[in-house]
Coordinates of C-alpha atoms in Angstrom, one line a residue:
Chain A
X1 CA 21.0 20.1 -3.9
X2 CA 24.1 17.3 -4.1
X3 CA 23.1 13.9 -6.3
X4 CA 22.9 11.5 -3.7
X5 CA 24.3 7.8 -4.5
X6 CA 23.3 4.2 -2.9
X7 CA 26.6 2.9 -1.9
X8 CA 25.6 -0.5 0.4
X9 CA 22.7 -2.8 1.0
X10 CA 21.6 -4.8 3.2
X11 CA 18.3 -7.6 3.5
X12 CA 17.7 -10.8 4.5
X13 CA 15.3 -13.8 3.9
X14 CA 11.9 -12.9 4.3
X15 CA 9.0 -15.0 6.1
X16 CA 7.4 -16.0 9.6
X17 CA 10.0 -15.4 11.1
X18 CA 9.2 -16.6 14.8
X19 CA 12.4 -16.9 16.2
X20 CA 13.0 -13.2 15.3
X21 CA 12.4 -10.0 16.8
X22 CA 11.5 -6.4 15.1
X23 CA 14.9 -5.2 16.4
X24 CA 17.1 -8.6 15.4
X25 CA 15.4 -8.4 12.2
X26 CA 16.0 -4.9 11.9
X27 CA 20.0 -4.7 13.2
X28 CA 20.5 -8.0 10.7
X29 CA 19.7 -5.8 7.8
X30 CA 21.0 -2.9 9.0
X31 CA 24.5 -4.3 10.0
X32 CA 24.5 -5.7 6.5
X33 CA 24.1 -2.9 4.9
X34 CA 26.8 -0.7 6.6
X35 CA 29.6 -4.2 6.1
X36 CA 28.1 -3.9 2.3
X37 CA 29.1 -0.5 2.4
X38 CA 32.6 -1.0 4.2
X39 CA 31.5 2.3 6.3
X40 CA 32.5 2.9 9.9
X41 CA 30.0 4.9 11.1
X42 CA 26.4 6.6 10.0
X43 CA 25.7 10.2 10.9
X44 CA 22.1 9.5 11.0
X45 CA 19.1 7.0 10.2
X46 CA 15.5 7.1 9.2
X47 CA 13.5 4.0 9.7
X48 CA 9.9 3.4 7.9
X49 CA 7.6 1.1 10.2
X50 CA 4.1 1.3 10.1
X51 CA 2.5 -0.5 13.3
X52 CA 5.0 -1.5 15.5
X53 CA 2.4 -0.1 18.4
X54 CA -0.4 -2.6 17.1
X55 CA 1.8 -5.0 15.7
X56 CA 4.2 -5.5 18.8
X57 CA 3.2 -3.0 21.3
X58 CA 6.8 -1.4 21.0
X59 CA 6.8 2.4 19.7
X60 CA 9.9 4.9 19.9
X61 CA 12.2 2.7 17.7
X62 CA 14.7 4.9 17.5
X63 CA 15.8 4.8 20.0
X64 CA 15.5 0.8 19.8
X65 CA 17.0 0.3 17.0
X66 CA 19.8 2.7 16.9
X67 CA 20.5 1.4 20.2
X68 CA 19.9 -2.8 19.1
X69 CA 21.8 -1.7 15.7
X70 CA 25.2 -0.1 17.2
X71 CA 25.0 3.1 16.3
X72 CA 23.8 5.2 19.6
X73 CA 24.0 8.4 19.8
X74 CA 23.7 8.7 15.9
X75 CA 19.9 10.8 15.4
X76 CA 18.0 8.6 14.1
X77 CA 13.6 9.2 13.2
X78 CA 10.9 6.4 12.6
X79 CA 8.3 7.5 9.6
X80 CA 5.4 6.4 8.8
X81 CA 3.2 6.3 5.8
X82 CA 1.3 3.0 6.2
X83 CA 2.7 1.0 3.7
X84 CA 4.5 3.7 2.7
X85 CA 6.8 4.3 5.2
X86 CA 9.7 2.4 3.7
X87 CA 9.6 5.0 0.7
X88 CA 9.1 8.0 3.3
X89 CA 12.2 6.5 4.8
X90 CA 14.2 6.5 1.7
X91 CA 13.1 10.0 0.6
X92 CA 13.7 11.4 4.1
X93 CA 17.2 10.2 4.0
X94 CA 17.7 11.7 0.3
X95 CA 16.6 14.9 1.6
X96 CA 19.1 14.8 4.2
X97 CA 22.4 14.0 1.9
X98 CA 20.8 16.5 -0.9
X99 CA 20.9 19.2 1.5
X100 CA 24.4 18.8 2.6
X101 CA 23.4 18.3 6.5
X102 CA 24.8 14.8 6.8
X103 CA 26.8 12.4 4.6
X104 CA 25.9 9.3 5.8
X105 CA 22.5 7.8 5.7
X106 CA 21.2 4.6 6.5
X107 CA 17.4 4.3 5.7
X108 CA 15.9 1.2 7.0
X109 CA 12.3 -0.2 6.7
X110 CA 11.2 -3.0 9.3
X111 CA 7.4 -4.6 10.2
X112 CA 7.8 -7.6 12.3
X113 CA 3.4 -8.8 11.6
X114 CA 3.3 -12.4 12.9
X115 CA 3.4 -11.7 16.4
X116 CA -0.1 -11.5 16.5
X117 CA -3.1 -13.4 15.2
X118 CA -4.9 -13.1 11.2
X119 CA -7.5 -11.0 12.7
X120 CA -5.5 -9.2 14.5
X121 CA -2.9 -8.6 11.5
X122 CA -5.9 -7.2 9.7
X123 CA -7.2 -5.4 12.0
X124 CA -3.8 -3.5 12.1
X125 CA -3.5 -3.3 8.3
X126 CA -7.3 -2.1 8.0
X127 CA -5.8 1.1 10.2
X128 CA -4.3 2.5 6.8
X129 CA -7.6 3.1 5.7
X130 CA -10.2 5.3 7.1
X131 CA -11.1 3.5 10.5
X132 CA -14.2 5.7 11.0
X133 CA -15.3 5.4 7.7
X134 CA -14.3 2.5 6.0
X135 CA -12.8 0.3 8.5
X136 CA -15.9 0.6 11.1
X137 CA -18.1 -0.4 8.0
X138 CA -16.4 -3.9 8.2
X139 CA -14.0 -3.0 5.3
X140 CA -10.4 -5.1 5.2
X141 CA -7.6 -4.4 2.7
X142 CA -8.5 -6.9 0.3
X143 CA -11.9 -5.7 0.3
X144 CA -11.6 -2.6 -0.8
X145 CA -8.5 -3.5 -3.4
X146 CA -11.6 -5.7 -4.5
X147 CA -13.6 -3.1 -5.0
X148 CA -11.2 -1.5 -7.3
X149 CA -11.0 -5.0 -9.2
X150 CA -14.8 -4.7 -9.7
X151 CA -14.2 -1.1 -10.7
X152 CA -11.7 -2.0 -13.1
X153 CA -13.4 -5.1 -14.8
X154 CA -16.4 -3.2 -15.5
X155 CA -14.8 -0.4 -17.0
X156 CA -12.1 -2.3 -19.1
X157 CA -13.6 -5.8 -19.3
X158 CA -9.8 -6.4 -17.4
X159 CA -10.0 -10.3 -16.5
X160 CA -9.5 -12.9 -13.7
X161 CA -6.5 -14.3 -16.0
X162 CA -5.1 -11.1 -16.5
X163 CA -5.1 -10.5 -12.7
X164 CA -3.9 -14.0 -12.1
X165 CA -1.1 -13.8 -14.7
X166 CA 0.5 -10.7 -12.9
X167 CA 0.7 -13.3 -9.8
X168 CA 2.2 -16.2 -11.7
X169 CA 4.8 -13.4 -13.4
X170 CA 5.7 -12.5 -9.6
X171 CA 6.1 -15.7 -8.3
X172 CA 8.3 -16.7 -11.6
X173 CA 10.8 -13.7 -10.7
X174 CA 10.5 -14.3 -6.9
X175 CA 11.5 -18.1 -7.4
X176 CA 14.9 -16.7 -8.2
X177 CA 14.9 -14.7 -5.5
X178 CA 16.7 -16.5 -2.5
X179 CA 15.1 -13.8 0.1
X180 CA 11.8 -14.4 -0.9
X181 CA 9.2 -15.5 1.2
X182 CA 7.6 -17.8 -1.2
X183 CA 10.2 -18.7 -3.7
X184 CA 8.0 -21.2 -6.0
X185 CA 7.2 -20.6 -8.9
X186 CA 2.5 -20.8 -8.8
X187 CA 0.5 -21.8 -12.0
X188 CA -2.6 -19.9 -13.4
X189 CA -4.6 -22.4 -12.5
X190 CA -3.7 -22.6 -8.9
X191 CA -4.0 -19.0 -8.7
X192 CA -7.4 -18.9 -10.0
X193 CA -8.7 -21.8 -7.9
X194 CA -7.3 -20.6 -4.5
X195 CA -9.3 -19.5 -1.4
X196 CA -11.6 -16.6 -2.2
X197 CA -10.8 -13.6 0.2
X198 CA -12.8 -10.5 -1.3
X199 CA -14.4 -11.6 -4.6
X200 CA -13.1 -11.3 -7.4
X201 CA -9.4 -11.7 -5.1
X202 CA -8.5 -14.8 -4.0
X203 CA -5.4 -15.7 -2.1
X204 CA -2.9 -15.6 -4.7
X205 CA -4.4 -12.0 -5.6
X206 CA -3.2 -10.7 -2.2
X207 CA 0.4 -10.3 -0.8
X208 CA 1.2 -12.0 2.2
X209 CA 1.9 -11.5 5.6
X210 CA 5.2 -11.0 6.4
X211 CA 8.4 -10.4 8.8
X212 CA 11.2 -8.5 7.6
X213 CA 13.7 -5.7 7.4
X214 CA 16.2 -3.9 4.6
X215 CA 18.5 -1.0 5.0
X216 CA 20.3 1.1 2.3
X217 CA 23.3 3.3 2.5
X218 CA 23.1 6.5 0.9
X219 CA 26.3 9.2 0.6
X220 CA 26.5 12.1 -1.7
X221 CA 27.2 11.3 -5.9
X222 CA 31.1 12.6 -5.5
X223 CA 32.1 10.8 -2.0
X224 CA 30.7 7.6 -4.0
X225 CA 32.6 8.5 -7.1
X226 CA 36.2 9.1 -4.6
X227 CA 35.6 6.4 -2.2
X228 CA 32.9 3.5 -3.4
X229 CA 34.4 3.0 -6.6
X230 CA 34.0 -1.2 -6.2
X231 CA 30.8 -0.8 -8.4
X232 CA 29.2 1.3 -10.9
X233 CA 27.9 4.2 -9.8
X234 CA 23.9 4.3 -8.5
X235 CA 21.9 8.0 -8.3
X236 CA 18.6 8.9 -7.1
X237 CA 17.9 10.9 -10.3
X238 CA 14.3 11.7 -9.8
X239 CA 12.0 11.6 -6.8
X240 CA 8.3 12.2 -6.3
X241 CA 5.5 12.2 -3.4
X242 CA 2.5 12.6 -3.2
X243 CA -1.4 12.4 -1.6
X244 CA -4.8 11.6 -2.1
X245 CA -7.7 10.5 0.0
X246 CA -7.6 8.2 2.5
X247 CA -11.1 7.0 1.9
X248 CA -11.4 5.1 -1.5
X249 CA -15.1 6.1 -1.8
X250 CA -14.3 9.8 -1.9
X251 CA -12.1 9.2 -5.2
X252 CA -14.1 10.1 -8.4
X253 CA -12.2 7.1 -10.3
X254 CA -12.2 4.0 -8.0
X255 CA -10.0 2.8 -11.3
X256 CA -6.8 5.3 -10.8
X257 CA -4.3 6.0 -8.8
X258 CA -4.0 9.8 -8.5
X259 CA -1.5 10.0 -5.7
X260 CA 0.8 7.7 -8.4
X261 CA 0.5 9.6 -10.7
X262 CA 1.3 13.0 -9.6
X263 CA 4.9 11.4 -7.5
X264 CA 5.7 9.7 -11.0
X265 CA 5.0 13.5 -12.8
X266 CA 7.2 14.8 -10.6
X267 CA 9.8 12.2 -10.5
X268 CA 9.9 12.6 -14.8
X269 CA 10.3 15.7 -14.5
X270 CA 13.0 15.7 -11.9
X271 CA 14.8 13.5 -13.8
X272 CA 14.3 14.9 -17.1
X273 CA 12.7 11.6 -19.0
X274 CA 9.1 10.3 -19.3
X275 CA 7.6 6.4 -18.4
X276 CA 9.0 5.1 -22.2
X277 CA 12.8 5.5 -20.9
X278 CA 12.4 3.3 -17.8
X279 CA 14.2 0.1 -18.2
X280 CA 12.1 -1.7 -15.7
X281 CA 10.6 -0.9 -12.0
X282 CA 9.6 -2.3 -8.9
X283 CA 5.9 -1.6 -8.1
X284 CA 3.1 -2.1 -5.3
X285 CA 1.9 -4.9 -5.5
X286 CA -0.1 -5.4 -2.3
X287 CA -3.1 -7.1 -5.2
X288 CA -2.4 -7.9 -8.2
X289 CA -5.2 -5.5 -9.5
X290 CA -2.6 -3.1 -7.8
X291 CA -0.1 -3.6 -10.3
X292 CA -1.9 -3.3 -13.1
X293 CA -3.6 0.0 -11.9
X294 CA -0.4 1.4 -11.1
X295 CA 1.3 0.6 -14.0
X296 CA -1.1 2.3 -15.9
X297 CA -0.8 5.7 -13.2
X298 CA 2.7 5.5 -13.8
X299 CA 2.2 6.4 -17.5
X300 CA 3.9 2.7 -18.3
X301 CA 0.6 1.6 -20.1
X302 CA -2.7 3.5 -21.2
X303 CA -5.8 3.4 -18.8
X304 CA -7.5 -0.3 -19.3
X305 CA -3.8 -1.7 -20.8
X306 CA -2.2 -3.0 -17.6
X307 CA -4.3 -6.1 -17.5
X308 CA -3.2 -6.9 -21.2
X309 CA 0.2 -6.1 -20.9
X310 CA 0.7 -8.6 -17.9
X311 CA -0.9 -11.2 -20.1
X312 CA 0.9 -10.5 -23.0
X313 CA 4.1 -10.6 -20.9
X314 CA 5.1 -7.0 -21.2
X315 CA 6.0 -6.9 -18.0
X316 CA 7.6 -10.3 -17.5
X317 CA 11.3 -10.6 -17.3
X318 CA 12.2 -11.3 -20.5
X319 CA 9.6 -8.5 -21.4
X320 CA 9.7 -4.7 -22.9
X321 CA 9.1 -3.1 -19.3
X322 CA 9.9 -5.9 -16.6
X323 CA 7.8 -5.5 -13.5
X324 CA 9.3 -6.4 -10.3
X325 CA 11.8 -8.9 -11.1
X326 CA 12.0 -9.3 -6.9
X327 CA 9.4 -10.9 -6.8
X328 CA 7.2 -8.4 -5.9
X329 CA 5.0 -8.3 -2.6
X330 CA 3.4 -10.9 -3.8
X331 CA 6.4 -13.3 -3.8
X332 CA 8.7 -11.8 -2.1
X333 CA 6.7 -11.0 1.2
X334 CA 5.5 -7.5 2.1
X335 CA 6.4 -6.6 5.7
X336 CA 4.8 -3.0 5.1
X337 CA 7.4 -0.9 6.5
X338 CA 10.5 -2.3 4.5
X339 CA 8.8 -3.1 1.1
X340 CA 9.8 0.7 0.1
X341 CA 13.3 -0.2 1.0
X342 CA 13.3 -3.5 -0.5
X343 CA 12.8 -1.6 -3.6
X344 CA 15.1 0.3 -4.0
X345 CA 17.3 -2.5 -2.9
X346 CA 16.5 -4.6 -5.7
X347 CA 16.4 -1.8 -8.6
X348 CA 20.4 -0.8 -7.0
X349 CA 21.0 -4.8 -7.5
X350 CA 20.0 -4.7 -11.2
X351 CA 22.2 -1.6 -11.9
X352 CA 25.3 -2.7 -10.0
X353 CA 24.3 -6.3 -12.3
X354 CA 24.1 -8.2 -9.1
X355 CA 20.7 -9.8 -9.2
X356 CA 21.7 -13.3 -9.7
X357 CA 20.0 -15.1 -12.2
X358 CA 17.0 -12.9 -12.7
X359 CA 19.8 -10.1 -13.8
X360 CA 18.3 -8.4 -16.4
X361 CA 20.5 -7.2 -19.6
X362 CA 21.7 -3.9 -20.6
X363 CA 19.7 -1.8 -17.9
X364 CA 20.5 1.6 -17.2
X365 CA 17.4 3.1 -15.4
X366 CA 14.6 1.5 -13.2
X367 CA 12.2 3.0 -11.0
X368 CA 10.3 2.1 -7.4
X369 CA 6.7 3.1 -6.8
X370 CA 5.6 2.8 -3.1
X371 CA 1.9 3.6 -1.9
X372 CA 0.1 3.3 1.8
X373 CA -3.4 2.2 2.0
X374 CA -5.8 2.2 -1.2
X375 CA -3.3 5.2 -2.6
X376 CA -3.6 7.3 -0.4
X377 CA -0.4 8.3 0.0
X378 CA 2.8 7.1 -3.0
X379 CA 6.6 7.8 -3.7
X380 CA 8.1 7.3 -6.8
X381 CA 11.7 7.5 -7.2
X382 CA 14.0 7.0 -10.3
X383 CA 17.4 5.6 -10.3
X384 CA 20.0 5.8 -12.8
X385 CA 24.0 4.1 -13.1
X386 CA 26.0 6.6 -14.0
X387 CA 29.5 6.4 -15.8
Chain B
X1 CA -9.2 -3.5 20.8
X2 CA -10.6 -1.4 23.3
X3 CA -13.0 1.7 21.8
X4 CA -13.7 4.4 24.4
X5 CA -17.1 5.8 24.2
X6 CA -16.6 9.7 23.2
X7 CA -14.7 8.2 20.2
X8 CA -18.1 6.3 19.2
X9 CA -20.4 9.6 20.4
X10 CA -18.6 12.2 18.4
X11 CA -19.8 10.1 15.7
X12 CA -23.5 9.8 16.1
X13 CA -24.9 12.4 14.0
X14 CA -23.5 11.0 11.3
X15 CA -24.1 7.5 11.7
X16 CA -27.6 7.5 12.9
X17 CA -28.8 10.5 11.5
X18 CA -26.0 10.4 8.0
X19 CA -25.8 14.3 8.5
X20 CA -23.2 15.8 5.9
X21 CA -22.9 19.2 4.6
X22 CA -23.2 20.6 1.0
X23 CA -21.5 23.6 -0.9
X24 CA -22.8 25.8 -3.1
X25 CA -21.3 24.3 -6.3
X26 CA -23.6 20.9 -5.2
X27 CA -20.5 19.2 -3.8
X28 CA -21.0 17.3 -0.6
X29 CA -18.9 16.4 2.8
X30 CA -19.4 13.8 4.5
X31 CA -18.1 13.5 7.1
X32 CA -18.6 17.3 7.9
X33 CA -14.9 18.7 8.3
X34 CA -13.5 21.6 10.4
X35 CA -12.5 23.3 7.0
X36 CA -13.1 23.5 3.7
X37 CA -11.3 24.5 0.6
X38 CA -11.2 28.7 0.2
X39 CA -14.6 30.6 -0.6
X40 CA -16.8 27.4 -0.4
X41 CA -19.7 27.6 2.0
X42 CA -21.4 24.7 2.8
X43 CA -24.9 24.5 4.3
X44 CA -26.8 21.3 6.3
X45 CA -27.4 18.2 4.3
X46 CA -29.1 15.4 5.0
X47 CA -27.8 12.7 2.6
X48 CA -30.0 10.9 0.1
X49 CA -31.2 7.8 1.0
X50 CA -31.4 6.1 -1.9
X51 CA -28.5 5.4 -4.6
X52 CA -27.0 2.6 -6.5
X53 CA -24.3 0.2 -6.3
X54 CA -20.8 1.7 -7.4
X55 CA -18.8 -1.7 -7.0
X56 CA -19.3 -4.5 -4.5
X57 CA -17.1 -7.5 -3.5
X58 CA -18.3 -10.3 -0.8
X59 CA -15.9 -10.8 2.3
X60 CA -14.7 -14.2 3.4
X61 CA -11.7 -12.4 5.8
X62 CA -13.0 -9.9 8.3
X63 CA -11.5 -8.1 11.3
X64 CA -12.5 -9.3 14.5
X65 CA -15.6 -7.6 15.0
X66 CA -17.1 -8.5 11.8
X67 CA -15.6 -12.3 11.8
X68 CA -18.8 -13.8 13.0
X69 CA -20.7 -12.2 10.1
X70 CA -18.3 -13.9 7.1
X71 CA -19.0 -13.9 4.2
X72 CA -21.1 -10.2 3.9
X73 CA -20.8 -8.3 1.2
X74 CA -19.6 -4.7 1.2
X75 CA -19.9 -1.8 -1.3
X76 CA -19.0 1.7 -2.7
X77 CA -22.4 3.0 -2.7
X78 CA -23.4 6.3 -4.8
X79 CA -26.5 8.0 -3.2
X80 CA -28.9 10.4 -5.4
X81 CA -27.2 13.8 -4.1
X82 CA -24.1 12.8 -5.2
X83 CA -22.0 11.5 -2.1
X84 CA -20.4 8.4 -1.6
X85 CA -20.4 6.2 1.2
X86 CA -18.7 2.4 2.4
X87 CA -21.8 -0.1 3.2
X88 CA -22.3 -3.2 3.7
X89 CA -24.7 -4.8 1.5
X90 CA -27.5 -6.8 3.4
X91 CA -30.8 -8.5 3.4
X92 CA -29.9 -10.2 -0.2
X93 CA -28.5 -13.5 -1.0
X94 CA -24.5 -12.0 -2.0
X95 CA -25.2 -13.7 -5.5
X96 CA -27.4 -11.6 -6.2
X97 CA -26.0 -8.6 -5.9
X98 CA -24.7 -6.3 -9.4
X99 CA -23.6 -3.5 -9.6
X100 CA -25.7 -0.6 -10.8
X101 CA -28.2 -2.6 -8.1
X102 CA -31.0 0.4 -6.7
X103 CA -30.6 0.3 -3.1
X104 CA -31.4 2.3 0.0
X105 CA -29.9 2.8 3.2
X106 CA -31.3 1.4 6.9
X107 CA -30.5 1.8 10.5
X108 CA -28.6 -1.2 11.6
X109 CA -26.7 -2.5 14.4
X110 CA -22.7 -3.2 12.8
X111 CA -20.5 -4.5 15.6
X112 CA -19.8 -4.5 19.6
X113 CA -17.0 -3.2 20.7
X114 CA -13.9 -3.5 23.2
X115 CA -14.3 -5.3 26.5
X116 CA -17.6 -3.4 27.6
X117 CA -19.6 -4.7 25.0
X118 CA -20.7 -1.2 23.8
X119 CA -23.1 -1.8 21.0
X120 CA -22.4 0.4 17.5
X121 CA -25.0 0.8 15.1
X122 CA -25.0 3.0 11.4
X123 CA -26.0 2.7 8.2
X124 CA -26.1 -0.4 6.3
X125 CA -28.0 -0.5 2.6
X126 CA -30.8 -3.3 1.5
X127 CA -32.1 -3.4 -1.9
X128 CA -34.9 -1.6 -3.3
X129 CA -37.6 -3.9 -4.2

């Protein structure tokens, strides 16, 4: 297997985008990631979308979007794993430059969501978990993220204010984050007095709905080292994935993330480090009980510790581990099938140092964590500046 | 959205009738599933219609079919035998409800579907009193 090195990016500002379409959102971030690049051509493309068919009623993007983006007849493959699919994306591309069959790889992630009503964008998000099962029963996302909130407070007396902190740390990050959807900072009073959605979550528990798109390049470690020598060197240096079940009744700890865990196992141990010698990392935080379950999954803190450590400000910014210094999903928007991209974009942005002002010092390893539906399904990967 | 009628049938016996299957080592299925790991059998089960409530939250943001019936609460139930099921918790002021609550499972009607109108029922819980 070749290392395999992120040599361009490519993103732009997130929102309701109505005067924007899944493939103009999509060849906007794609384009701008090949011109980051300085490339001339791809030799193939992977694109993670979860719904387009419910969201849009367009399927068989790629042919749309290698078409919209320029790049016909380059092979190019939609993936999906719910919200997911942006991580699929990146770790099918991977695959492809690790093996040797093609040298360059744009992976793209796009969900265009406010083309149809609330409901309607539920509905379509509620597909990710068991529609016979779960979904026919009346369940929603935020329900059953609620459900592991419940879970989770009863187990480790984990708190509204620690949940609500991880939302104001997100928003603080995102307000620095010009793409961000909502790029304001929120207090913890605000956040603990919004709209109930699924008790205990209220609004500012829950990512938003969102339109938008992000593309990566990747090329193999020594073309990067010969020909993208602008900036430091960026390699995938671990990368994990994983399953679990799709219904979140038919886990025996509604407090865990198994699926996490195992990708993040196998991401260490691809890598050759443990969860103590990652800098920082960009995590999914669909609900804010997300984060703190899955930095605990991840091995970051013990089981019942996430909740504390977001209030102690572990994972702030200035922090010991900083979580999602993007933003996050909750401030940065989470159009499902780019988050995973978006990721990765941010983590390659701390490396190369060019995050703006929420650049964090001295970094030398972060990590992503992607996961579709209540967990069933999560990719880890580790990246690492090299040199 | 429009459901088709086989998709709703295939699900009957389950729904009305909550049939599962259970192995040898006490482990049950529910659904029943084509296959199932190596060397377990599994037999007919009926699941138990009595449990407790595993976690709960109330709903103020439902999908179409369920927005007239905002806010209803809905819960990871834990029956007797074991299994676990999503239900909605009914027939109780939502404040009331706590988890580790007894509670036992009903025939109900849940939702009509698609442009025919076709009416679905299942299971929904009430508490035991």
């Amino acid at each position: 297997m070749r290392d395999v090195a992120i040599v361009g990016v490519g993103i732009h500002k997130w929102g309701e985008l109505w005067n924007m379409s899944l493939r103009d959102m999509f060849a906007l971030a794609g384009s701008r990631a090949i011109e980051d690049a300085g490339i001339d051509h791809i030799d193939s493309m992977y694109i993670g979308c979860m719904s387009s068919g419910l969201f849009t009623a367009q399927e068989h993007l790629a042919s749309l979007l290698a078409d919209y983006l320029g790049v016909l007849p380059a092979p190019a493959a939609r993936v999906e794993s719910a919200c997911a699919s942006g991580g699929l994306a990146f770790r099918m591309g991977w695959m492809e430059v690790a093996s040797g069959l093609s040298d360059i790889v744009l992976v793209g992630g796009v969900e265009k969501m406010t083309d149809v009503n609330g409901d309607e964008a539920t509905f379509a998000l509620s597909t990710a978990a068991d529609t016979e099962y779960e979904g026919y029963q009346g369940a929603t996302f935020p329900a059953l993220y609620a459900l592991m909130a419940r879970a989770h407070i009863d187990k480790y007396g984990t708190t509204l204010e620690q949940m609500s902190q991880v939302a104001v740390k997100s928003h603080s990050n995102g307000a620095l984050n010009p793409d961000a959807q909502y790029p304001f900072p929120v207090t913890l009073e605000q956040v603990m007095k919004s709209t109930l959605v699924a008790e205990p979550l209220r609004l500012l528990h829950c990512s938003p709905i969102t339109d938008g798109a992000a593309a990566v390049i990747l090329v193999p470690a020594d073309i990067a080292k010969a020909k993208f020598k602008k900036r430091p060197l960026v390699v995938v240096t671990g990368a994990g994935h994983a399953t679990d079940t799709i219904a979140l009744h038919s886990r025996k700890d509604l407090t865990w993330m198994n699926s996490t865990e195992i990708a993040a196992k196998k991401a260490y141990q691809m890598a050759n480090i443990g969860p103590k010698d990652i800098d920082f990392a960009e995590v999914h935080d669909c609900f804010s009980i997300a984060e703190i379950i899955v930095t605990e999954s991840l091995g970051f803190f013990e089981a019942g510790q996430g909740g504390p450590a977001a209030e102690k400000g572990i994972t702030a910014r200035d922090g010991a581990k900083p979580i999602n210094t993007s933003g996050g999903l909750k401030s940065k928007g989470h159009p499902v099938g780019a988050t995973g991209v978006a990721q990765i974009i941010e983590v390659v942005r701390q490396l190369w140092g060019e995050a703006g002002t929420r650049q964090l010092n001295n970094v030398r390893r972060g990590l992503t964590q992607n996961m579709g539906g209540t967990g069933g399904s999560a990719l880890v990967h580790i990246l690492e500046k090299r040199g | 959205m429009k459901i088709r009628s086989p998709r709703y049938a295939r699900e009957i016996p389950q729904r009305y009738r909550c049939e599962a299957v259970k192995a040898e080592t006490g482990e049950i299925f529910f659904p029943p599933r084509v296959v199932y790991p190596k060397g377990v059998k599994v037999a007919p089960h009926t699941l138990a219609q009595t449990g407790k409530v595993l976690s709960y939250t109330i709903l103020n943001v439902a999908p179409m079919e369920y927005s007239d019936l905002t806010p209803y609460a809905l819960g990871v139930i834990e029956l007797d035998d074991g299994a676990r099921i999503t239900a909605q918790i009914v027939d109780i002021d939502t404040a009331e409800i706590k988890t580790g609550m007894p509670v036992k499972i009903e025939f109900r009607k849940l939702r009509t579907e698609g442009d025919e109108g076709l009416l679905c029922y299942g299971y929904k819980v009430v508490p035991m009193r």
